[in-house]
Coordinates of C-alpha atoms and ligand atoms in Angstrom, one line a residue:
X15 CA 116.7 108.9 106.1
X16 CA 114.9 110.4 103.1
X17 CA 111.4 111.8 103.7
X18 CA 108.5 111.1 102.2
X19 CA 107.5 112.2 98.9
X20 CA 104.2 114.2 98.5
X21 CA 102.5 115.9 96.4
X22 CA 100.0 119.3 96.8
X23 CA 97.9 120.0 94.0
X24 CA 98.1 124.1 94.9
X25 CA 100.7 126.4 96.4
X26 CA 99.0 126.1 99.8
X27 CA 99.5 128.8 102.7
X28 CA 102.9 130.0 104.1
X29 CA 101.7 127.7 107.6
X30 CA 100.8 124.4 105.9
X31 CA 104.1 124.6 103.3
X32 CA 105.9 125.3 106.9
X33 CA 104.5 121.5 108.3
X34 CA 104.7 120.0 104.9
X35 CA 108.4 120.6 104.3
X36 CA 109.2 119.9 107.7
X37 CA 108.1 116.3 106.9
X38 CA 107.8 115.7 103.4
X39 CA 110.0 115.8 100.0
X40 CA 107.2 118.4 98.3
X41 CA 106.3 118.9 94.6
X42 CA 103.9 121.6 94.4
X43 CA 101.4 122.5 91.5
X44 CA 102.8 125.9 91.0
X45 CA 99.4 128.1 90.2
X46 CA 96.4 128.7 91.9
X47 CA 94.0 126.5 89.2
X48 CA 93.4 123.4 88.9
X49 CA 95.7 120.8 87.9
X50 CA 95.1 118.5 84.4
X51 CA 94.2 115.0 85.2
X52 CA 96.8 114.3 83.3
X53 CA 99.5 115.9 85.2
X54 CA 98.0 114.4 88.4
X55 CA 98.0 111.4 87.2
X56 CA 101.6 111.9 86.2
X57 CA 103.0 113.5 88.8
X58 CA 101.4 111.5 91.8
X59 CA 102.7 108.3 90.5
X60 CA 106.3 108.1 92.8
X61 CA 104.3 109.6 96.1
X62 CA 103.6 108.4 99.3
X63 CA 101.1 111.2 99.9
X64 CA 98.7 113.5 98.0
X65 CA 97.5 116.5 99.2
X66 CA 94.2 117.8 97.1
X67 CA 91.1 120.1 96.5
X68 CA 87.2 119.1 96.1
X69 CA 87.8 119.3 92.4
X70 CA 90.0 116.4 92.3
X71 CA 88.7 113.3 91.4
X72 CA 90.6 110.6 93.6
X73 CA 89.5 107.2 91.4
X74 CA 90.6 103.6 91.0
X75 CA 92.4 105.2 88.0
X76 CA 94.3 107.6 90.3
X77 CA 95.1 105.0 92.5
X78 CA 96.4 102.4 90.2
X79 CA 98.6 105.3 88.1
X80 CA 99.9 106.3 92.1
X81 CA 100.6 102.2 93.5
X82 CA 103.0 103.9 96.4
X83 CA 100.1 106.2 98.2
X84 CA 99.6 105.7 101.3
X85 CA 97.1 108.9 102.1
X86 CA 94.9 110.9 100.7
X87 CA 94.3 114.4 102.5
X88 CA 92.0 116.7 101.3
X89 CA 91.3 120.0 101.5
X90 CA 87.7 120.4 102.3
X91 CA 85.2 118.6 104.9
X92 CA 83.1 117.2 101.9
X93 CA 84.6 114.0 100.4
X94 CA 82.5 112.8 97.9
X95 CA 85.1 113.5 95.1
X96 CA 87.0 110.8 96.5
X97 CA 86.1 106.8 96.4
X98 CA 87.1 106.0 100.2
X99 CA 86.1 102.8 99.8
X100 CA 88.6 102.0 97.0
X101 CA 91.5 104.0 98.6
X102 CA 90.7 101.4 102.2
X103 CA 90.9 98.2 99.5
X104 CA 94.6 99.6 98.4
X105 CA 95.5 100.5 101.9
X106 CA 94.9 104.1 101.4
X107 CA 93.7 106.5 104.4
X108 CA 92.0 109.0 103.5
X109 CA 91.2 112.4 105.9
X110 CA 89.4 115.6 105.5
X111 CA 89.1 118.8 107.7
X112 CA 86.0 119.0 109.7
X113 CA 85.2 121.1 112.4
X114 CA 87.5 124.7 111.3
X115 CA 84.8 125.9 108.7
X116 CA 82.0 125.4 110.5
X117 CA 80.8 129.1 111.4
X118 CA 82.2 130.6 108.0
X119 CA 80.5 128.3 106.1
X120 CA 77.5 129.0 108.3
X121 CA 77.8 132.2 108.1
X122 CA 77.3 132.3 104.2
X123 CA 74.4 130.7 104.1
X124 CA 73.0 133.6 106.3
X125 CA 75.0 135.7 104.0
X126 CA 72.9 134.1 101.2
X127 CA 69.6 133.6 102.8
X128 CA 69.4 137.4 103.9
X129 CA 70.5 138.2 100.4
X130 CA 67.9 136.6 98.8
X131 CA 65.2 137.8 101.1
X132 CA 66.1 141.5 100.8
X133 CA 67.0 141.3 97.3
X134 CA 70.5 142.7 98.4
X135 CA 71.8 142.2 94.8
X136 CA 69.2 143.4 92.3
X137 CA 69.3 146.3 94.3
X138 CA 73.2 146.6 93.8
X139 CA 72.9 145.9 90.3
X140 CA 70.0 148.8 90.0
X141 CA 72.3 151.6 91.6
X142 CA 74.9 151.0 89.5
X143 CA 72.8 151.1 86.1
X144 CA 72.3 154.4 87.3
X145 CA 68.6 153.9 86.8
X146 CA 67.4 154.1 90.5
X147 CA 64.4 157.2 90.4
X148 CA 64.9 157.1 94.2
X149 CA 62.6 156.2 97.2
X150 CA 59.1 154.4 96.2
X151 CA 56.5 152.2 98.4
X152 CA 56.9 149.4 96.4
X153 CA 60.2 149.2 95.5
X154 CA 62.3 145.7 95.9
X155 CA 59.6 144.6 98.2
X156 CA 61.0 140.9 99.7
X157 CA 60.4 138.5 102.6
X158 CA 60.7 139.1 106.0
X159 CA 63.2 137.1 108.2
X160 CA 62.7 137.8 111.5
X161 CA 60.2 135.5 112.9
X162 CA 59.8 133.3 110.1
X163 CA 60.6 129.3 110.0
X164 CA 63.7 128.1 109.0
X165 CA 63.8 124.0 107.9
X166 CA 67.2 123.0 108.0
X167 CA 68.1 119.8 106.0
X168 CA 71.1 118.1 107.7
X169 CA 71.5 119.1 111.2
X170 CA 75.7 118.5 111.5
X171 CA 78.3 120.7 112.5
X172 CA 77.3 123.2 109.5
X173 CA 73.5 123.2 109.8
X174 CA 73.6 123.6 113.4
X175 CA 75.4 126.8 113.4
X176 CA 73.2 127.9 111.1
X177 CA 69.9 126.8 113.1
X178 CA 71.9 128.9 115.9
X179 CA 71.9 132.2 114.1
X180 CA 68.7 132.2 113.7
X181 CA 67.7 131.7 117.6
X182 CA 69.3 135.7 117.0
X183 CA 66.0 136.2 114.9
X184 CA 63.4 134.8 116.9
X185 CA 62.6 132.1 114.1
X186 CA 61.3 128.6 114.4
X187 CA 63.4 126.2 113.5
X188 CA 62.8 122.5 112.3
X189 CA 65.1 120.4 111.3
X190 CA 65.5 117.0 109.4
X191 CA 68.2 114.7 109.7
X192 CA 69.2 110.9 109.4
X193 CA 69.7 110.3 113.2
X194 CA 67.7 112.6 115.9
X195 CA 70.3 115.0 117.7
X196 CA 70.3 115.1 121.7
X197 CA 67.3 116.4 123.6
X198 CA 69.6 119.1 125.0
X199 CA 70.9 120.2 121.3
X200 CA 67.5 120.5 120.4
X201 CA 66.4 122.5 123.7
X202 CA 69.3 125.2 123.0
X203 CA 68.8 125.6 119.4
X204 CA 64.8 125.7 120.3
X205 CA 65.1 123.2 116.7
X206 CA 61.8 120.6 116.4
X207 CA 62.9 117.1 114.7
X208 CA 60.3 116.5 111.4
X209 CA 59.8 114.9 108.5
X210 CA 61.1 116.4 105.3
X211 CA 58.0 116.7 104.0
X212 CA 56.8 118.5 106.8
X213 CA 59.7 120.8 106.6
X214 CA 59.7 121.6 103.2
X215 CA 55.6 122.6 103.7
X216 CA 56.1 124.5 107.1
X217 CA 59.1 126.4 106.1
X218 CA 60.2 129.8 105.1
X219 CA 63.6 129.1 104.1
X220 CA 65.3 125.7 103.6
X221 CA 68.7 125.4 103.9
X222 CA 70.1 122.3 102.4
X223 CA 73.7 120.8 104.5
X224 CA 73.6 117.1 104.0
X225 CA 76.6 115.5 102.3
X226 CA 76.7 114.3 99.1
X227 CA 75.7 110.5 98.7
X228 CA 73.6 108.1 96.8
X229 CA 70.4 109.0 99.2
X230 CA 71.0 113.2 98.9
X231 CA 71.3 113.2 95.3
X232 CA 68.8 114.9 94.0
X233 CA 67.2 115.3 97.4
X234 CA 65.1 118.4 96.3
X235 CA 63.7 117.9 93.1
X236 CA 60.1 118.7 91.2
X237 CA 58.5 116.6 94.2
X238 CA 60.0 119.2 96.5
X239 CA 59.2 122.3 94.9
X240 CA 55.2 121.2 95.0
X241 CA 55.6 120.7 98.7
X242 CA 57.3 123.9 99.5
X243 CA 55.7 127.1 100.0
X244 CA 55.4 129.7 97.1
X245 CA 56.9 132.1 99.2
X246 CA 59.8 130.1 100.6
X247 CA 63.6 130.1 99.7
X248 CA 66.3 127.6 98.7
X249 CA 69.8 127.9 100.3
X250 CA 71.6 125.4 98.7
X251 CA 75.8 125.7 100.7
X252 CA 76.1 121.7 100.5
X253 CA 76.8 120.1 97.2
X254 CA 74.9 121.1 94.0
X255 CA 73.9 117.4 93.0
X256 CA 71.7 117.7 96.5
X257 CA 69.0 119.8 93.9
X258 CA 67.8 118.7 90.7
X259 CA 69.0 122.4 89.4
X260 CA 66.4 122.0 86.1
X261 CA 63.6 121.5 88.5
X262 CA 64.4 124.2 90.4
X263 CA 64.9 126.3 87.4
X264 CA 61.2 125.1 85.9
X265 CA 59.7 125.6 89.7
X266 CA 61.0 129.0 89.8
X267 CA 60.0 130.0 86.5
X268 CA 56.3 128.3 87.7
X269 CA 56.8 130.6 90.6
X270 CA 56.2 127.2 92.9
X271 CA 59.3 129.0 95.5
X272 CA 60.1 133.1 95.6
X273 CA 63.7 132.5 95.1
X274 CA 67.0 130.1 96.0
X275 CA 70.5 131.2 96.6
X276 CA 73.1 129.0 95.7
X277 CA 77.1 128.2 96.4
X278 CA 77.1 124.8 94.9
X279 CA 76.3 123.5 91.7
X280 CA 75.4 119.9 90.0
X281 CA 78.6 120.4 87.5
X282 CA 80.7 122.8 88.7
X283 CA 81.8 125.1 87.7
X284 CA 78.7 124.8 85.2
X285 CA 75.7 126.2 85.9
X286 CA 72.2 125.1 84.6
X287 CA 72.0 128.4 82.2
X288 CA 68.2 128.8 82.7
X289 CA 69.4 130.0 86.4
X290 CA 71.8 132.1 85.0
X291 CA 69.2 134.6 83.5
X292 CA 67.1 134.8 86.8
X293 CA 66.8 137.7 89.0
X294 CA 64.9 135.6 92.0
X295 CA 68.5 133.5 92.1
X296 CA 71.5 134.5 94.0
X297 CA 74.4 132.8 92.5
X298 CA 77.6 133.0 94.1
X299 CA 81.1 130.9 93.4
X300 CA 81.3 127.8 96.0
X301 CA 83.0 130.2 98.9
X302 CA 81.3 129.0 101.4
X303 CA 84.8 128.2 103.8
X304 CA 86.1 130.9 101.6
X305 CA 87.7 133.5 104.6
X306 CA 91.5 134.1 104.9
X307 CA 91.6 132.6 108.2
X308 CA 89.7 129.4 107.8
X309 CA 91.2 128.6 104.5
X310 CA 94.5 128.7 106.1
X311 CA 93.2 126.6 109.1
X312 CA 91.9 124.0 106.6
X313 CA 95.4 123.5 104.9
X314 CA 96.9 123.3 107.7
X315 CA 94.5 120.5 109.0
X316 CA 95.6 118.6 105.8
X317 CA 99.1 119.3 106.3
X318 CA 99.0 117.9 109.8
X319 CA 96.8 115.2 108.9
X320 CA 99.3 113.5 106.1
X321 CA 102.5 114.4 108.7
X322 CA 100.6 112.8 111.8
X323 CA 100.7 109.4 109.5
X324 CA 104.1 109.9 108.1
X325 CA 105.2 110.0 112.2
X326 CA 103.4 106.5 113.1
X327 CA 100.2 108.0 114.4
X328 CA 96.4 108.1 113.7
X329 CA 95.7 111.6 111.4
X330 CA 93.5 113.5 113.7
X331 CA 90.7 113.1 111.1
X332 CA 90.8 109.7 109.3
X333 CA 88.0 108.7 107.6
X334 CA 89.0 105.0 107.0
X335 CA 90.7 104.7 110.4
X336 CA 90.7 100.6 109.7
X337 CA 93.4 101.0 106.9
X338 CA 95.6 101.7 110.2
X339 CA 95.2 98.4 111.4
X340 CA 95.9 96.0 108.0
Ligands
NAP13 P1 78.3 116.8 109.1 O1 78.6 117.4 110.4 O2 78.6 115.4 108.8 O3 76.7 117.0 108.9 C1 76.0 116.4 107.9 C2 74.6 116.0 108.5 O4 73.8 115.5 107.4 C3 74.7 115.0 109.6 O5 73.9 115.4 110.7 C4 74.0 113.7 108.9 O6 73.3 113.0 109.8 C5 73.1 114.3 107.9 N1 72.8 113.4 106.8 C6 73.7 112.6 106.1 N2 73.0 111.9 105.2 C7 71.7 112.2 105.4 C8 70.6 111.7 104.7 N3 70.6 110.8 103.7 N4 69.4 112.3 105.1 C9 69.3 113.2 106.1 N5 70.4 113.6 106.8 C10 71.6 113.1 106.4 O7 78.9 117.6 107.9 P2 79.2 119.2 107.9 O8 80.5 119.5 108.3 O9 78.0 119.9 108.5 O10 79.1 119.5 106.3 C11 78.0 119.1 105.5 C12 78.3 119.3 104.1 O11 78.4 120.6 103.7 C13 79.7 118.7 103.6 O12 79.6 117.3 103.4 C14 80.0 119.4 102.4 O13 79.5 118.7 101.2 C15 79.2 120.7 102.5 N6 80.1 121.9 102.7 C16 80.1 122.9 101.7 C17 80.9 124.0 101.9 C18 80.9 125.1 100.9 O14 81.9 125.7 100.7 N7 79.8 125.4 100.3 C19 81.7 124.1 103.0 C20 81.7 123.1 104.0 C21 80.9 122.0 103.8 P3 73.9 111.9 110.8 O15 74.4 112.7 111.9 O16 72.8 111.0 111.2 O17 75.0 111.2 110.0
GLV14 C1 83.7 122.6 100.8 O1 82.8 122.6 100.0 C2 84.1 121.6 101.7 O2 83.6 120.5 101.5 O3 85.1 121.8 102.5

């Protein structure tokens, strides 16, 4: 019997290319960037399955140029690049991989909040000028971390990791969230349950790890940046529409927040050029899952995911689990 026809909009990893072949007929984008729309659109149109990245945009377009899909399995946890509810109307599952980047991703927003506290990268860039005079009291002076509060905004899988490294640094943390977590979560990650606008008052650093949807968009916006303290920080690791990035730019400037560290941008891989200039802004290029061993683990997820349905069984992570049952 002939196997499935799929196709992966990137080379992959060695271990996912291993499951995919195993189960699939495979066309692979060849390169490492990302595919024209118009080659997707093209290319997916004789497939059963489609194997993609965060910067694809999976449409009714996509869906009508592809009428033999049956799944869409991304490569990331966050899936607001796709339009599930469209893909459940054509019969379409649709998974993601939650759960395997979880600590790296968490781990970068400490990378980022530290960063930005200590000023980790002006001082970089001031060595290698080659301008540094050497020692002086007031050098670089930043914020302290240790002991300070930390409002986290989205208390998931993500946000909870990254309320747990701070129990490391003695901080308080509060958190704000859609749903209250267990009384025992919130005991063990010593985490208090408050309002956002409590949060964004009380806190030190806020780091933003809600999804993207209608209600985060533009979550933290001019209103925001008057609540929050002048000598606060913004970690943004979730999706860059979750700030208004030109009020953050214009709150900086009015020095209403000390600094914000970002992985994620409103129109990637744009960024709002008054941030660009700004040395109280830590910029770095949406890596937050980006380690060798959890990139791997997330393509293998998705490669597993689209086999599971090929073999008659529920992909470990379906997000329109109903399509299984029309
Ligand atoms: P998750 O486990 O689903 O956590 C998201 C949390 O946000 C949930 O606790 C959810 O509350 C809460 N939430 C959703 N909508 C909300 C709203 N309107 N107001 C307040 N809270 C709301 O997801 P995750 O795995 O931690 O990932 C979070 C996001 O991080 C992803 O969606 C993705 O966009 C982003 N991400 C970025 C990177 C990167 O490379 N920078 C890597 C991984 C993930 P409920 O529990 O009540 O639903
Ligand atoms: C990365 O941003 C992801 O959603 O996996």
């Amino acid at each position: 019997m002939s196997k499935p026809k799929a196709l992966a909009t990137r080379p992959l990893f060695p271990a996912a290319r291993e499951i995919l072949d195993r189960n699939f007929d495979v066309e692979y984008w060849p390169v490492q960037d990302k595919i024209p729309r118009a080659e997707l659109l093209q290319r997916v149109a004789e497939k059963d399955a489609l194997l993609c990245l965060l910067t694809e945009k999976i449409d009714s377009e996509l869906l009508v140029a592809a009428p033999k899909l049956r799944i869409v399995s991304t490569v990331s946890v966050g899936y607001d690049h796709i339009d599930v509810p469209a893909c459940t109307r054509r019969n379409v599952m649709v998974t993601n991989t939650p759960g395997v980047l979880d600590e790296t991703t968490a781990d970068l927003a400490w990378a980022l909040l530290m960063a930005v506290a200590r000023r980790v990268v002006e001082g970089d860039a001031w060595i290698r000028s080659g301008t540094w005079p050497g020692w002086e009291l007031d050098q670089l002076l930043g914020g302290d971390v240790y002991g300070k509060t930390l409002g986290v905004v989205g208390f998931g899988r993500i946000g909870r990791g990254v309320a747990r490294r701070a129990l490391g640094f003695q901080m308080r943390v509060l958190y704000f969230n859609r749903t209250r977590v267990a009384e025992q979560t919130e005991k063990e990650l010593h985490a208090e349950f408050v309002g956002l606008d409590r949060l964004l008052r009380e806190s030190d650093f806020v780091t933003l790890h809600v999804p993207l949807s209608a209600e985060t968009r533009h979550l933290i916006s001019a209103d925001a940046f008057e609540k929050m303290k002048r000598t606060a920080y913004l970690i943004n690791t979730a999706r860059g529409p979750v700030v208004d990035e030109a009020a953050l730019a214009r709150a900086l400037e009015e020095k209403k927040l000390a600094g914000a560290a970002l992985d994620v941008y409103e129109s990637e891989p744009k960024v709002y050029p008054a941030l660009l200039s700004r040395r109280d802004v830590i910029l770095v290029p949406h890596i937050g899952s980006a380690s060798v061993e959890t990139r791997t683990k997330m393509a293998v997820m998705a490669a597993t995911n689209a086999a599971e349905f090929f073999a008659g069984r529920r992909p470990p992570n379906a997000l329109n689990a109903d399509v299984l049952h029309s």
